[in-house]
Amino acid sequence: MDTETSDKIQKSGILQVFASLLTPQSSCTAKVANIIAEVAKNEFMRNPCVDAGLIPPLVQLLNCKDQEVLLQTGRALGNICYDSHEGRSAVDHAGGAEIVIDHLRSLCSKTDPASEKLLTVFCGMLMNYSNENDTLQSQLINMGVIPTLVKLLGIHCQNSALTEMCLVAFGNLAELESSKEQFAYTNIAEELVKLFKKQIEHDKKEMIFEVLAPLAENDIIKLQLVEAGLVECLLEIVQKTVDSDKEDDIAELKTASDLMVLLLLGDESMQKLFEGGKGSVFQRVLLWIPSNSHQLQLAGALAIANFARNDGNCIHMVDNGIVQKLMDLLDRHVEDGNVTVQHAALSALRNLAIPVVNKAKMLSAGVAEAVLKFLKSEMPPVQFKLLGTLRMLIDAQAEAAEQLGKNVKLVERLVEWCEAKDHAGVMGESNRLLSALIRHSKSKDVIRTIIQSGGIKHLVTMATSEHVIMQNEALVALALIAALELATAEKDLESAQLVQILHRLLSDERSAPEIKYNSMVLICALMGSELLHKEVQSLAFLDVVSKLRSHENKTVAQQASLTEQRLAVES
């Protein structure tokens, strides 16, 4: 219908006539509703239908028993609601949704063709009514539509039109958080997996995937999907599509492997699939890593990173050779590599390096060297994971910390990244690694390398971070610098205004006790430098420190007494 026709219909006043004809007693009601349904297919006619007052009589007709009238009325209301805010408001106002949901409940178990047709129209109407409208979706959820739709799907899985309507409705509703709790109380997982196993066509599988992905964000549903056998389906898809270059197969491979990774984000579902490292699923996923498909390499590495979420799993995987597989994967992506694969493999290595017993094993396997190959990366996500992995590896590993801390290329790159203002994560991790190199090596050579590369000012700035843990790491590293290499570092410490910063930290009520304690330890260490000693004297440190003698924290109070004595002697 073109705009000219729709103008003519509006001007003719026929819509107002229709309103008076829509009565349950009239023999032409079904025909009139059918005409309205056809007219409302035109987007310019939907609001005029609302303005002509058609919604209240149409909603009234939902109470009649005649199947043909119900069918045409459902179509008319569904078409008027399509993409029309006014249409939806009017149906909401007239209470149409509740009557339709009641019909779905009472018709649900009937499998004759007429009932199934009616169910399909009603599902479609509710979909048009609530599509992309959170308020109306919540309304339907509160009216209890979810268990009814799940039941429908189970009973009518042979009817493709109805199944499709249910799937689209699920896809709409599943985006809402409140719906996931309701879905978790139904057997949706079982029904969807059962339906999925029957599908041959790509489009149908894709539709089910679109419902599974948002639902699988819920941990209870993740476990239900695992128990319903979804993982086996996904592994089978991967096997069938991995070597294909058909567009549909590539899409299915991606969706299936992504969904697999999502299922592993739940602690219970992940542990169930790990099965102490003996699980066939875990074993199959291991085979993805050496595959030639970037998508599978990515999913494999992400899956390992997800399995590596507790110490037991990490230790088992490292003892069973996972590190070499990940290093081989990284090796394939050093030159112009795939950034997402690099990021995922580094994430996995970082998680594996958390348990204390794994650090030395991973260092002797050459993980530090493998990771350093990515120092030249210009990609912040890769830089971030690289830094995190190195920081985990050297924790309490003095030898490794010393070796890395003397690596001028690494230290210079860290100093450069400490200035990455656009990437707070990279900046924070670079600072933390600089500090860690000093704290774990306690080595003069490392400190000299960092001084020569211009790292001191960054450690001083880090002492003013908003994160207490970072402030602390900075102060401990600076205290080691002052104890081991004060003469070499004093000029840099002075120009970074360390003494003024310490005065500020000690005067500030909000500084954490450990910050106050470490700041005083550092002040005492700085007294060995004439240059810095003068700076300490020029600021009223004694006043600030003597106030801290009565601090509620005993360790702070004790350190305040010691510091006060030291300041008094030296002044």
mmCIF file of C-alpha atoms in Angstrom, residues 68-237:
data_model
loop_
_atom_site.group_PDB
_atom_site.id
_atom_site.type_symbol
_atom_site.label_atom_id
_atom_site.label_comp_id
_atom_site.label_asym_id
_atom_site.label_seq_id
_atom_site.Cartn_x
_atom_site.Cartn_y
_atom_site.Cartn_z
ATOM 1 C CA GLU A 68 -11.375 -17.338 13.572
ATOM 2 C CA VAL A 69 -12.176 -14.063 15.395
ATOM 3 C CA LEU A 70 -9.344 -14.738 17.890
ATOM 4 C CA LEU A 71 -6.928 -15.465 15.055
ATOM 5 C CA GLN A 72 -7.693 -12.297 13.086
ATOM 6 C CA THR A 73 -7.803 -10.151 16.246
ATOM 7 C CA GLY A 74 -4.396 -11.484 17.315
ATOM 8 C CA ARG A 75 -3.025 -10.642 13.851
ATOM 9 C CA ALA A 76 -4.525 -7.139 13.898
ATOM 10 C CA LEU A 77 -3.130 -6.328 17.363
ATOM 11 C CA GLY A 78 0.263 -7.837 16.506
ATOM 12 C CA ASN A 79 0.558 -5.773 13.313
ATOM 13 C CA ILE A 80 -0.530 -2.534 15.016
ATOM 14 C CA CYS A 81 2.109 -3.098 17.751
ATOM 15 C CA TYR A 82 4.902 -3.723 15.239
ATOM 16 C CA ASP A 83 7.483 -0.981 15.794
ATOM 17 C CA SER A 84 4.740 1.353 17.081
ATOM 18 C CA HIS A 85 5.107 2.923 20.500
ATOM 19 C CA GLU A 86 1.507 4.233 20.355
ATOM 20 C CA GLY A 87 0.154 0.798 19.414
ATOM 21 C CA ARG A 88 1.954 -0.889 22.310
ATOM 22 C CA SER A 89 0.842 1.755 24.814
ATOM 23 C CA ALA A 90 -2.779 1.373 23.750
ATOM 24 C CA VAL A 91 -2.680 -2.446 24.030
ATOM 25 C CA ASP A 92 -0.954 -2.134 27.411
ATOM 26 C CA HIS A 93 -3.592 0.339 28.544
ATOM 27 C CA ALA A 94 -6.424 -1.950 27.430
ATOM 28 C CA GLY A 95 -4.852 -4.944 29.241
ATOM 29 C CA GLY A 96 -4.331 -7.019 26.085
ATOM 30 C CA ALA A 97 -1.146 -8.855 27.124
ATOM 31 C CA GLU A 98 -2.673 -10.611 30.099
ATOM 32 C CA ILE A 99 -5.599 -12.030 28.100
ATOM 33 C CA VAL A 100 -3.210 -13.329 25.423
ATOM 34 C CA ILE A 101 -0.989 -15.020 28.026
ATOM 35 C CA ASP A 102 -4.097 -16.694 29.506
ATOM 36 C CA HIS A 103 -4.939 -18.010 26.025
ATOM 37 C CA LEU A 104 -1.402 -19.375 25.638
ATOM 38 C CA ARG A 105 -1.772 -21.201 28.957
ATOM 39 C CA SER A 106 -5.105 -22.764 28.130
ATOM 40 C CA LEU A 107 -4.189 -23.692 24.539
ATOM 41 C CA CYS A 108 -0.690 -24.827 25.385
ATOM 42 C CA SER A 109 -1.301 -28.601 25.367
ATOM 43 C CA LYS A 110 -3.501 -28.684 22.249
ATOM 44 C CA THR A 111 -1.701 -29.950 19.169
ATOM 45 C CA ASP A 112 -4.448 -29.703 16.524
ATOM 46 C CA PRO A 113 -3.476 -27.476 13.547
ATOM 47 C CA ALA A 114 -5.998 -24.703 14.354
ATOM 48 C CA SER A 115 -4.772 -24.355 17.942
ATOM 49 C CA GLU A 116 -1.139 -24.368 16.852
ATOM 50 C CA LYS A 117 -1.886 -21.629 14.335
ATOM 51 C CA LEU A 118 -3.543 -19.547 17.037
ATOM 52 C CA LEU A 119 -0.641 -20.139 19.438
ATOM 53 C CA THR A 120 1.770 -18.978 16.733
ATOM 54 C CA VAL A 121 -0.180 -15.756 16.132
ATOM 55 C CA PHE A 122 -0.427 -15.026 19.873
ATOM 56 C CA CYS A 123 3.317 -15.615 20.372
ATOM 57 C CA GLY A 124 3.994 -13.283 17.467
ATOM 58 C CA MET A 125 1.687 -10.668 18.903
ATOM 59 C CA LEU A 126 3.470 -10.701 22.285
ATOM 60 C CA MET A 127 6.799 -10.484 20.473
ATOM 61 C CA ASN A 128 5.763 -7.383 18.510
ATOM 62 C CA TYR A 129 4.248 -5.955 21.679
ATOM 63 C CA SER A 130 7.427 -6.210 23.750
ATOM 64 C CA ASN A 131 10.253 -6.161 21.205
ATOM 65 C CA GLU A 132 13.169 -4.000 22.430
ATOM 66 C CA ASN A 133 10.982 -2.527 25.160
ATOM 67 C CA ASP A 134 12.387 -3.391 28.606
ATOM 68 C CA THR A 135 9.324 -2.182 30.507
ATOM 69 C CA LEU A 136 6.883 -4.326 28.531
ATOM 70 C CA GLN A 137 9.259 -7.303 28.569
ATOM 71 C CA SER A 138 9.460 -7.047 32.369
ATOM 72 C CA GLN A 139 5.659 -6.858 32.443
ATOM 73 C CA LEU A 140 5.366 -10.122 30.461
ATOM 74 C CA ILE A 141 7.963 -11.796 32.690
ATOM 75 C CA ASN A 142 6.051 -10.739 35.803
ATOM 76 C CA MET A 143 2.864 -12.149 34.267
ATOM 77 C CA GLY A 144 4.666 -15.493 34.089
ATOM 78 C CA VAL A 145 5.075 -15.834 30.323
ATOM 79 C CA ILE A 146 8.422 -17.639 30.538
ATOM 80 C CA PRO A 147 7.349 -21.022 32.004
ATOM 81 C CA THR A 148 4.418 -21.035 29.555
ATOM 82 C CA LEU A 149 6.659 -20.456 26.532
ATOM 83 C CA VAL A 150 9.134 -23.113 27.691
ATOM 84 C CA LYS A 151 6.275 -25.588 28.041
ATOM 85 C CA LEU A 152 5.045 -24.608 24.550
ATOM 86 C CA LEU A 153 8.468 -25.280 23.090
ATOM 87 C CA GLY A 154 8.543 -28.739 24.649
ATOM 88 C CA ILE A 155 5.075 -29.764 23.455
ATOM 89 C CA HIS A 156 5.217 -28.260 19.951
ATOM 90 C CA CYS A 157 8.824 -28.938 18.966
ATOM 91 C CA GLN A 158 7.562 -30.588 15.732
ATOM 92 C CA ASN A 159 5.879 -27.368 14.572
ATOM 93 C CA SER A 160 8.592 -25.233 13.037
ATOM 94 C CA ALA A 161 6.594 -21.975 12.760
ATOM 95 C CA LEU A 162 5.624 -22.096 16.428
ATOM 96 C CA THR A 163 9.092 -23.180 17.571
ATOM 97 C CA GLU A 164 10.576 -20.278 15.659
ATOM 98 C CA MET A 165 8.181 -17.819 17.321
ATOM 99 C CA CYS A 166 9.109 -19.214 20.750
ATOM 100 C CA LEU A 167 12.813 -18.867 19.976
ATOM 101 C CA VAL A 168 12.485 -15.264 18.868
ATOM 102 C CA ALA A 169 10.430 -14.517 21.992
ATOM 103 C CA PHE A 170 13.122 -16.154 24.169
ATOM 104 C CA GLY A 171 15.811 -14.175 22.373
ATOM 105 C CA ASN A 172 13.917 -10.975 23.191
ATOM 106 C CA LEU A 173 13.356 -11.798 26.833
ATOM 107 C CA ALA A 174 16.692 -13.463 27.587
ATOM 108 C CA GLU A 175 18.554 -10.161 27.393
ATOM 109 C CA LEU A 176 16.866 -9.044 30.625
ATOM 110 C CA GLU A 177 18.560 -10.030 33.896
ATOM 111 C CA SER A 178 15.236 -10.727 35.633
ATOM 112 C CA SER A 179 14.323 -13.251 32.949
ATOM 113 C CA LYS A 180 17.399 -15.395 33.572
ATOM 114 C CA GLU A 181 16.315 -16.186 37.124
ATOM 115 C CA GLN A 182 12.908 -17.279 35.781
ATOM 116 C CA PHE A 183 14.450 -19.333 32.981
ATOM 117 C CA ALA A 184 16.673 -21.080 35.539
ATOM 118 C CA TYR A 185 13.544 -22.523 37.200
ATOM 119 C CA THR A 186 12.333 -24.123 33.961
ATOM 120 C CA ASN A 187 13.770 -26.946 31.874
ATOM 121 C CA ILE A 188 14.724 -24.519 29.077
ATOM 122 C CA ALA A 189 18.267 -25.924 28.935
ATOM 123 C CA GLU A 190 17.041 -29.431 28.261
ATOM 124 C CA GLU A 191 14.445 -28.283 25.689
ATOM 125 C CA LEU A 192 16.911 -26.118 23.768
ATOM 126 C CA VAL A 193 19.580 -28.818 23.656
ATOM 127 C CA LYS A 194 16.997 -31.379 22.523
ATOM 128 C CA LEU A 195 15.847 -28.993 19.779
ATOM 129 C CA PHE A 196 19.416 -28.152 18.829
ATOM 130 C CA LYS A 197 20.320 -31.792 18.262
ATOM 131 C CA LYS A 198 17.500 -32.102 15.697
ATOM 132 C CA GLN A 199 18.557 -29.134 13.570
ATOM 133 C CA ILE A 200 20.262 -29.523 10.223
ATOM 134 C CA GLU A 201 19.806 -26.048 8.762
ATOM 135 C CA HIS A 202 22.315 -23.367 9.632
ATOM 136 C CA ASP A 203 19.682 -20.663 10.180
ATOM 137 C CA LYS A 204 17.804 -22.757 12.719
ATOM 138 C CA LYS A 205 20.986 -23.544 14.652
ATOM 139 C CA GLU A 206 21.862 -19.863 14.565
ATOM 140 C CA MET A 207 18.443 -18.987 16.075
ATOM 141 C CA ILE A 208 18.975 -21.387 18.963
ATOM 142 C CA PHE A 209 22.497 -20.060 19.475
ATOM 143 C CA GLU A 210 21.070 -16.548 19.793
ATOM 144 C CA VAL A 211 18.968 -17.698 22.734
ATOM 145 C CA LEU A 212 21.694 -19.859 24.291
ATOM 146 C CA ALA A 213 24.321 -17.111 24.417
ATOM 147 C CA PRO A 214 22.451 -14.645 26.672
ATOM 148 C CA LEU A 215 21.028 -17.467 28.810
ATOM 149 C CA ALA A 216 24.469 -19.006 29.313
ATOM 150 C CA GLU A 217 25.573 -15.820 31.066
ATOM 151 C CA ASN A 218 23.674 -17.142 34.085
ATOM 152 C CA ASP A 219 25.752 -19.575 36.168
ATOM 153 C CA ILE A 220 22.843 -21.837 37.121
ATOM 154 C CA ILE A 221 21.802 -22.150 33.464
ATOM 155 C CA LYS A 222 25.438 -22.788 32.448
ATOM 156 C CA LEU A 223 25.435 -25.861 34.659
ATOM 157 C CA GLN A 224 22.014 -26.970 33.362
ATOM 158 C CA LEU A 225 23.271 -26.663 29.760
ATOM 159 C CA VAL A 226 26.367 -28.705 30.588
ATOM 160 C CA GLU A 227 24.198 -31.357 32.248
ATOM 161 C CA ALA A 228 21.806 -31.364 29.277
ATOM 162 C CA GLY A 229 24.707 -32.297 26.973
ATOM 163 C CA LEU A 230 25.249 -29.026 25.123
ATOM 164 C CA VAL A 231 29.026 -29.401 25.268
ATOM 165 C CA GLU A 232 28.984 -32.601 23.223
ATOM 166 C CA CYS A 233 26.909 -30.817 20.560
ATOM 167 C CA LEU A 234 29.378 -27.933 20.469
ATOM 168 C CA LEU A 235 32.405 -30.211 20.200
ATOM 169 C CA GLU A 236 30.708 -32.056 17.351
ATOM 170 C CA ILE A 237 30.047 -28.786 15.476
#
